[in-house]
Amino acid sequence: MGTTHIIDGKQTAADFRKNLAEEIKRASLSPGLAVILVGDNPASLIYAKNKQKAAQEVGVMVEVHHLAALASERMIMDLIDELNKRPDIHGILLQLPVPMHLNPQNLIERIDPIKDVDGLHPVNVGKMTSGLPAMIPCTPLGCMYLIKQVVPSLVGKHAVVVGRSALVGRPLAHLLLQEDCTVTQAHSKTTHLADVCRQADILVAAAGVPHLIGADAVKKGAVVIDVGINRQENGKITGDVDFDAVQDIASFITPVPGGVGPMTIAMLLFNTLKAARNQMKTGLDMMLYKE
Ligand code: NAD
């Protein structure tokens, strides 16, 4: 048994949702979230269901708009236009990926930025990278929350983020930079990945490659956040980090499952509440991120 502490994302997310539920009740709010699901991707169906369940528990009203796999861009845009106008819907989430015939960027850009709870609209991306108040993507927001639980001051820490997607790696690197970390962004073209990762005080793996991060890539005492969700042949889920190999080296590590995943949903609910507050022009009591 090593000295590594496991960061319990499941419990942290449950505590966070409890606080959200209390705030929603105290302020007599009824935030509304619309999830647009196109087609029958089995993982997306599960995610949509999980979001619905978690939302109902905290008092967020959810509508899932499940469209056929062959739904046209026009049809989805009309739905987005309608949801943009509805005062009872404060957040709109397009479940990704969408079927091949659709251009996800066109659809994301149709969502009113004030209702863009995934933080993927270029207006929100631009604001966030400029350090302005914005809707911040849920998974990076969840990672930051977990990191801050165990590293109270990030100033001067070296963070290495493996992955540069618009959904996870890129926004996370910006958030770490805003906390005065020294940030290195690694990606599929990075050479000597293990050497780069071994520099990290905080190492985030978001590549979607099972066990990409082994013992040779982790500095003694590093905090390791594993974003990866990879389904193995036996049906089990595994992360991007070789958990067993890294156990005795890291100071803190998130498990998969039960790490970042539950936080992503909690942050979606947080963003929905934040969007509702923004649309009602009242302040959010539960501040999570400086703005
Ligand atoms: P993506 O495929 O869009 O991006 C992957 C990134 O990893 C790319 O930037 C690529 O350059 C980099 N990469 C790929 N292979 C690499 C390698 N061998 N070495 C270094 N970098 C490499 O994926 P994504 O949407 O960013 O998701 C990443 C992972 O996180 C996936 O496993 C996904 O399922 C998971 N994910 C989890 C959550 C959650 O809530 N826990 C949310 C979103 C994504």
CSV table of C-alpha atoms and ligand atoms in Angstrom, one decimal:
chain,number,residue,atom,x,y,z
A,1,MET,CA,0.0,0.0,0.0
A,2,GLY,CA,1.5,3.3,-1.0
A,3,THR,CA,1.2,6.8,0.3
A,4,THR,CA,-1.0,8.0,-2.5
A,5,HIS,CA,-4.3,9.6,-1.6
A,6,ILE,CA,-7.3,8.9,-3.8
A,7,ILE,CA,-9.4,11.9,-4.7
A,8,ASP,CA,-13.0,10.8,-4.3
A,9,GLY,CA,-14.8,12.5,-7.2
A,10,LYS,CA,-18.0,10.7,-6.5
A,11,GLN,CA,-18.3,12.0,-2.9
A,12,THR,CA,-17.0,15.4,-3.8
A,13,ALA,CA,-19.6,15.7,-6.6
A,14,ALA,CA,-22.4,14.5,-4.2
A,15,ASP,CA,-21.4,17.2,-1.6
A,16,PHE,CA,-21.3,19.8,-4.4
A,17,ARG,CA,-24.7,18.8,-5.7
A,18,LYS,CA,-26.1,19.0,-2.1
A,19,ASN,CA,-24.9,22.6,-1.9
A,20,LEU,CA,-26.4,23.3,-5.3
A,21,ALA,CA,-29.8,21.9,-4.2
A,22,GLU,CA,-29.7,24.0,-1.1
A,23,GLU,CA,-29.0,27.2,-3.0
A,24,ILE,CA,-31.7,26.4,-5.6
A,25,LYS,CA,-34.2,25.9,-2.8
A,26,ARG,CA,-33.1,28.9,-0.7
A,27,ALA,CA,-33.5,31.2,-3.7
A,28,SER,CA,-36.7,29.6,-4.9
A,29,LEU,CA,-35.3,29.2,-8.4
A,30,SER,CA,-36.3,26.7,-11.0
A,31,PRO,CA,-33.4,26.5,-13.5
A,32,GLY,CA,-34.2,24.7,-16.7
A,33,LEU,CA,-31.9,22.7,-18.9
A,34,ALA,CA,-32.5,21.3,-22.4
A,35,VAL,CA,-30.4,18.5,-23.6
A,36,ILE,CA,-30.4,17.8,-27.3
A,37,LEU,CA,-29.6,14.3,-28.2
A,38,VAL,CA,-29.3,13.3,-31.9
A,39,GLY,CA,-29.3,9.6,-32.7
A,40,ASP,CA,-28.8,6.5,-30.6
A,41,ASN,CA,-25.2,6.5,-29.6
A,42,PRO,CA,-25.3,4.2,-26.5
A,43,ALA,CA,-22.8,6.2,-24.5
A,44,SER,CA,-24.7,9.4,-25.2
A,45,LEU,CA,-28.0,7.9,-24.1
A,46,ILE,CA,-26.4,6.9,-20.8
A,47,TYR,CA,-24.8,10.3,-20.3
A,48,ALA,CA,-28.1,12.0,-21.1
A,49,LYS,CA,-29.9,9.8,-18.6
A,50,ASN,CA,-27.3,10.4,-15.9
A,51,LYS,CA,-27.6,14.1,-16.4
A,52,GLN,CA,-31.3,14.0,-16.1
A,53,LYS,CA,-31.2,12.0,-12.9
A,54,ALA,CA,-28.6,14.2,-11.2
A,55,ALA,CA,-30.5,17.4,-12.3
A,56,GLN,CA,-33.8,16.3,-11.0
A,57,GLU,CA,-32.2,15.5,-7.6
A,58,VAL,CA,-30.9,19.1,-7.2
A,59,GLY,CA,-34.1,20.8,-8.5
A,60,VAL,CA,-33.0,21.6,-12.1
A,61,MET,CA,-35.8,20.9,-14.6
A,62,VAL,CA,-34.5,18.9,-17.6
A,63,GLU,CA,-36.0,18.3,-21.0
A,64,VAL,CA,-34.3,15.8,-23.2
A,65,HIS,CA,-35.0,16.4,-26.9
A,66,HIS,CA,-34.2,13.1,-28.5
A,67,LEU,CA,-34.1,13.5,-32.3
A,68,ALA,CA,-33.7,10.8,-34.9
A,69,ALA,CA,-30.1,10.0,-36.2
A,70,LEU,CA,-31.1,11.4,-39.6
A,71,ALA,CA,-32.4,14.8,-38.2
A,72,SER,CA,-31.3,17.6,-40.5
A,73,GLU,CA,-29.2,20.6,-39.4
A,74,ARG,CA,-32.2,22.8,-40.2
A,75,MET,CA,-34.4,20.8,-37.9
A,76,ILE,CA,-31.9,21.0,-35.0
A,77,MET,CA,-31.3,24.7,-35.6
A,78,ASP,CA,-35.1,25.4,-35.5
A,79,LEU,CA,-35.2,23.5,-32.1
A,80,ILE,CA,-32.3,25.6,-30.8
A,81,ASP,CA,-34.0,28.8,-32.0
A,82,GLU,CA,-37.1,27.8,-30.1
A,83,LEU,CA,-35.1,26.9,-26.9
A,84,ASN,CA,-33.1,30.2,-27.1
A,85,LYS,CA,-36.4,32.1,-26.9
A,86,ARG,CA,-37.9,30.1,-24.0
A,87,PRO,CA,-37.7,31.9,-20.7
A,88,ASP,CA,-38.0,28.7,-18.7
A,89,ILE,CA,-34.9,27.2,-20.4
A,90,HIS,CA,-31.7,28.7,-19.1
A,91,GLY,CA,-29.2,26.1,-20.4
A,92,ILE,CA,-28.9,24.3,-23.7
A,93,LEU,CA,-26.6,21.4,-24.1
A,94,LEU,CA,-25.9,19.6,-27.4
A,95,GLN,CA,-24.8,16.1,-26.6
A,96,LEU,CA,-21.6,15.3,-28.5
A,97,PRO,CA,-20.7,13.6,-30.7
A,98,VAL,CA,-23.4,14.2,-33.3
A,99,PRO,CA,-23.9,12.0,-36.3
A,100,MET,CA,-21.4,12.4,-39.2
A,101,HIS,CA,-23.7,14.4,-41.5
A,102,LEU,CA,-24.0,17.3,-39.0
A,103,ASN,CA,-21.4,20.0,-38.4
A,104,PRO,CA,-21.3,20.3,-34.6
A,105,GLN,CA,-19.7,23.8,-34.7
A,106,ASN,CA,-22.6,25.2,-36.7
A,107,LEU,CA,-25.0,23.9,-34.1
A,108,ILE,CA,-23.0,25.1,-31.1
A,109,GLU,CA,-22.8,28.6,-32.7
A,110,ARG,CA,-26.6,28.7,-32.9
A,111,ILE,CA,-27.0,28.4,-29.2
A,112,ASP,CA,-27.3,31.8,-27.4
A,113,PRO,CA,-24.0,32.2,-25.6
A,114,ILE,CA,-25.9,33.1,-22.4
A,115,LYS,CA,-27.5,29.6,-22.5
A,116,ASP,CA,-24.3,27.7,-23.6
A,117,VAL,CA,-23.8,25.6,-20.5
A,118,ASP,CA,-21.1,23.6,-22.2
A,119,GLY,CA,-19.0,26.7,-22.7
A,120,LEU,CA,-18.2,25.8,-26.3
A,121,HIS,CA,-19.6,28.8,-28.1
A,122,PRO,CA,-16.8,31.0,-29.6
A,123,VAL,CA,-18.1,33.9,-27.5
A,124,ASN,CA,-17.6,32.0,-24.3
A,125,VAL,CA,-14.2,30.5,-25.5
A,126,GLY,CA,-13.0,34.0,-26.4
A,127,LYS,CA,-14.2,35.5,-23.1
A,128,MET,CA,-12.7,32.7,-21.0
A,129,THR,CA,-9.3,32.9,-22.8
A,130,SER,CA,-9.3,36.6,-22.2
A,131,GLY,CA,-10.0,36.1,-18.5
A,132,LEU,CA,-13.5,37.6,-18.7
A,133,PRO,CA,-16.6,36.2,-17.1
A,134,ALA,CA,-17.8,33.3,-19.3
A,135,MET,CA,-19.5,29.9,-19.3
A,136,ILE,CA,-16.6,27.5,-18.7
A,137,PRO,CA,-16.7,23.9,-20.0
A,138,CYS,CA,-17.8,21.5,-17.4
A,139,THR,CA,-15.0,18.9,-17.4
A,140,PRO,CA,-12.2,21.5,-17.0
A,141,LEU,CA,-14.2,23.2,-14.3
A,142,GLY,CA,-14.6,19.9,-12.5
A,143,CYS,CA,-10.9,19.2,-12.8
A,144,MET,CA,-10.1,22.6,-11.3
A,145,TYR,CA,-12.4,22.0,-8.4
A,146,LEU,CA,-10.8,18.7,-7.6
A,147,ILE,CA,-7.3,20.1,-8.0
A,148,LYS,CA,-8.1,23.0,-5.6
A,149,GLN,CA,-9.3,20.5,-3.0
A,150,VAL,CA,-5.8,19.2,-2.6
A,151,VAL,CA,-3.6,22.1,-3.8
A,152,PRO,CA,-4.9,25.2,-2.2
A,153,SER,CA,-2.4,27.6,-3.9
A,154,LEU,CA,-1.5,26.8,-7.5
A,155,VAL,CA,0.8,29.8,-7.9
A,156,GLY,CA,4.1,28.8,-9.5
A,157,LYS,CA,3.2,25.1,-9.8
A,158,HIS,CA,4.1,23.4,-13.0
A,159,ALA,CA,1.0,21.9,-14.6
A,160,VAL,CA,1.3,19.5,-17.6
A,161,VAL,CA,-2.0,18.9,-19.5
A,162,VAL,CA,-1.9,16.0,-21.9
A,163,GLY,CA,-4.5,16.7,-24.6
A,164,ARG,CA,-5.5,19.9,-26.4
A,165,SER,CA,-9.2,19.4,-27.3
A,166,ALA,CA,-11.6,22.3,-27.3
A,167,LEU,CA,-13.7,20.3,-24.7
A,168,VAL,CA,-11.0,19.5,-22.1
A,169,GLY,CA,-7.3,20.1,-22.7
A,170,ARG,CA,-7.3,23.6,-24.1
A,171,PRO,CA,-9.7,25.3,-21.7
A,172,LEU,CA,-8.1,23.5,-18.8
A,173,ALA,CA,-4.7,24.8,-19.7
A,174,HIS,CA,-6.1,28.4,-19.7
A,175,LEU,CA,-7.8,27.9,-16.3
A,176,LEU,CA,-4.5,26.7,-14.8
A,177,LEU,CA,-2.7,29.6,-16.4
A,178,GLN,CA,-5.2,32.0,-14.8
A,179,GLU,CA,-4.3,30.5,-11.5
A,180,ASP,CA,-0.6,31.4,-12.1
A,181,CYS,CA,0.6,27.9,-12.9
A,182,THR,CA,3.4,27.4,-15.4
A,183,VAL,CA,1.5,25.3,-18.0
A,184,THR,CA,2.8,22.9,-20.6
A,185,GLN,CA,0.4,21.5,-23.1
A,186,ALA,CA,1.3,18.1,-24.5
A,187,HIS,CA,-0.5,16.4,-27.3
A,188,SER,CA,-0.3,13.6,-29.9
A,189,LYS,CA,2.7,15.2,-31.6
A,190,THR,CA,4.7,15.8,-28.4
A,191,THR,CA,8.0,14.0,-28.3
A,192,HIS,CA,9.4,12.4,-25.2
A,193,LEU,CA,6.0,12.6,-23.5
A,194,ALA,CA,7.1,10.8,-20.3
A,195,ASP,CA,10.0,13.3,-19.8
A,196,VAL,CA,7.6,16.2,-20.3
A,197,CYS,CA,5.0,14.7,-17.9
A,198,ARG,CA,7.7,14.0,-15.3
A,199,GLN,CA,8.2,17.8,-14.9
A,200,ALA,CA,4.7,18.2,-13.6
A,201,ASP,CA,3.6,19.1,-10.1
A,202,ILE,CA,0.1,18.7,-11.4
A,203,LEU,CA,-0.4,16.2,-14.3
A,204,VAL,CA,-3.7,16.0,-16.1
A,205,ALA,CA,-4.3,13.2,-18.6
A,206,ALA,CA,-7.0,13.9,-21.2
A,207,ALA,CA,-5.9,12.0,-24.3
A,208,GLY,CA,-8.3,9.1,-24.5
A,209,VAL,CA,-5.5,6.6,-24.7
A,210,PRO,CA,-5.7,3.8,-22.1
A,211,HIS,CA,-2.7,3.7,-19.7
A,212,LEU,CA,-0.8,6.3,-21.6
A,213,ILE,CA,0.7,7.6,-18.4
A,214,GLY,CA,2.9,5.1,-16.6
A,215,ALA,CA,5.3,5.2,-13.7
A,216,ASP,CA,8.0,6.8,-15.8
A,217,ALA,CA,5.8,9.8,-16.5
A,218,VAL,CA,5.0,10.8,-12.9
A,219,LYS,CA,7.2,12.8,-10.5
A,220,LYS,CA,7.2,11.7,-6.9
A,221,GLY,CA,4.5,13.6,-5.1
A,222,ALA,CA,2.7,14.9,-8.2
A,223,VAL,CA,-1.1,15.4,-8.2
A,224,VAL,CA,-2.5,13.3,-11.0
A,225,ILE,CA,-5.9,14.0,-12.6
A,226,ASP,CA,-7.2,11.3,-15.0
A,227,VAL,CA,-9.9,12.6,-17.3
A,228,GLY,CA,-9.8,9.6,-19.7
A,229,ILE,CA,-12.7,7.3,-20.1
A,230,ASN,CA,-11.8,4.3,-22.2
A,231,ARG,CA,-13.9,1.2,-22.6
A,232,GLN,CA,-11.9,-2.0,-22.5
A,233,GLU,CA,-12.7,-5.2,-24.4
A,234,ASN,CA,-14.2,-6.7,-21.2
A,235,GLY,CA,-16.6,-3.7,-21.0
A,236,LYS,CA,-14.9,-2.1,-18.0
A,237,ILE,CA,-13.9,1.6,-18.0
A,238,THR,CA,-10.3,2.6,-17.6
A,239,GLY,CA,-8.5,5.9,-17.6
A,240,ASP,CA,-5.5,7.4,-19.4
A,241,VAL,CA,-3.3,6.7,-16.3
A,242,ASP,CA,-1.9,3.3,-15.3
A,243,PHE,CA,-3.4,3.6,-11.8
A,244,ASP,CA,-1.6,0.6,-10.3
A,245,ALA,CA,1.8,1.7,-11.6
A,246,VAL,CA,1.4,5.3,-10.4
A,247,GLN,CA,-0.1,4.5,-7.0
A,248,ASP,CA,3.0,4.8,-5.0
A,249,ILE,CA,4.5,7.8,-6.8
A,250,ALA,CA,1.7,10.4,-6.9
A,251,SER,CA,0.6,12.2,-3.8
A,252,PHE,CA,-3.0,12.4,-5.0
A,253,ILE,CA,-4.8,10.7,-7.9
A,254,THR,CA,-8.3,10.5,-9.3
A,255,PRO,CA,-9.7,7.0,-10.0
A,256,VAL,CA,-11.6,6.1,-13.1
A,257,PRO,CA,-14.5,5.6,-12.7
A,258,GLY,CA,-15.4,7.8,-9.7
A,259,GLY,CA,-13.0,10.7,-10.3
A,260,VAL,CA,-13.6,13.5,-12.9
A,261,GLY,CA,-16.7,11.9,-14.4
A,262,PRO,CA,-19.1,12.7,-11.6
A,263,MET,CA,-17.7,16.2,-11.3
A,264,THR,CA,-18.5,17.0,-15.0
A,265,ILE,CA,-22.2,16.4,-14.3
A,266,ALA,CA,-22.1,18.5,-11.1
A,267,MET,CA,-20.5,21.3,-13.0
A,268,LEU,CA,-23.2,21.1,-15.8
A,269,LEU,CA,-25.8,21.7,-13.1
A,270,PHE,CA,-23.7,24.5,-11.6
A,271,ASN,CA,-23.4,26.1,-15.1
A,272,THR,CA,-27.2,25.8,-15.5
A,273,LEU,CA,-27.8,27.6,-12.2
A,274,LYS,CA,-25.2,30.2,-13.2
A,275,ALA,CA,-27.0,30.7,-16.5
A,276,ALA,CA,-30.3,31.1,-14.8
A,277,ARG,CA,-28.8,33.6,-12.4
A,278,ASN,CA,-27.3,35.5,-15.3
A,279,GLN,CA,-30.6,35.6,-17.2
A,280,MET,CA,-32.3,36.8,-14.0
A,281,LYS,CA,-29.5,39.3,-13.5
A,282,THR,CA,-29.0,38.2,-9.9
A,283,GLY,CA,-25.7,37.2,-8.4
A,284,LEU,CA,-24.7,33.6,-7.8
A,285,ASP,CA,-24.1,33.1,-4.0
A,286,MET,CA,-22.1,29.9,-4.7
A,287,MET,CA,-19.1,31.3,-6.4
A,288,LEU,CA,-16.9,28.6,-7.8
A,289,TYR,CA,-14.6,30.4,-10.1
A,290,LYS,CA,-13.2,33.9,-9.9
A,291,GLU,CA,-14.9,36.3,-12.3
B,1,NAD,P1,-10.1,14.3,-28.1
B,1,NAD,O1,-10.0,13.0,-28.9
B,1,NAD,O2,-11.0,15.4,-28.7
B,1,NAD,O3,-8.7,14.9,-27.8
B,1,NAD,C1,-7.7,14.0,-27.4
B,1,NAD,C2,-6.4,14.9,-27.2
B,1,NAD,O4,-5.4,14.0,-26.8
B,1,NAD,C3,-5.9,15.5,-28.5
B,1,NAD,O5,-5.6,16.8,-28.3
B,1,NAD,C4,-4.6,14.7,-28.9
B,1,NAD,O6,-3.6,15.6,-29.4
B,1,NAD,C5,-4.2,14.1,-27.5
B,1,NAD,N1,-3.6,12.8,-27.7
B,1,NAD,C6,-4.1,11.7,-28.3
B,1,NAD,N2,-3.2,10.7,-28.3
B,1,NAD,C7,-2.1,11.2,-27.6
B,1,NAD,C8,-0.9,10.6,-27.3
B,1,NAD,N3,-0.6,9.3,-27.6
B,1,NAD,N4,0.0,11.3,-26.6
B,1,NAD,C9,-0.3,12.6,-26.2
B,1,NAD,N5,-1.5,13.2,-26.5
B,1,NAD,C10,-2.3,12.5,-27.2
B,1,NAD,O7,-10.7,13.8,-26.7
B,1,NAD,P2,-11.4,14.7,-25.5
B,1,NAD,O8,-12.8,15.0,-25.8
B,1,NAD,O9,-10.4,15.8,-25.1
B,1,NAD,O10,-11.4,13.5,-24.4
B,1,NAD,C11,-10.2,13.0,-23.9
B,1,NAD,C12,-10.5,11.8,-23.0
B,1,NAD,O11,-11.3,12.3,-21.9
B,1,NAD,C13,-11.4,10.8,-23.6
B,1,NAD,O12,-11.1,9.5,-23.0
B,1,NAD,C14,-12.8,11.1,-23.2
B,1,NAD,O13,-13.7,10.0,-23.1
B,1,NAD,C15,-12.5,11.7,-21.8
B,1,NAD,N6,-13.5,12.6,-21.3
B,1,NAD,C16,-13.9,12.5,-20.0
B,1,NAD,C17,-14.8,13.4,-19.5
B,1,NAD,C18,-15.3,13.2,-18.1
B,1,NAD,O14,-16.3,13.7,-17.7
B,1,NAD,N7,-14.5,12.4,-17.3
B,1,NAD,C19,-15.3,14.4,-20.3
B,1,NAD,C20,-14.9,14.6,-21.6
B,1,NAD,C21,-13.9,13.7,-22.1
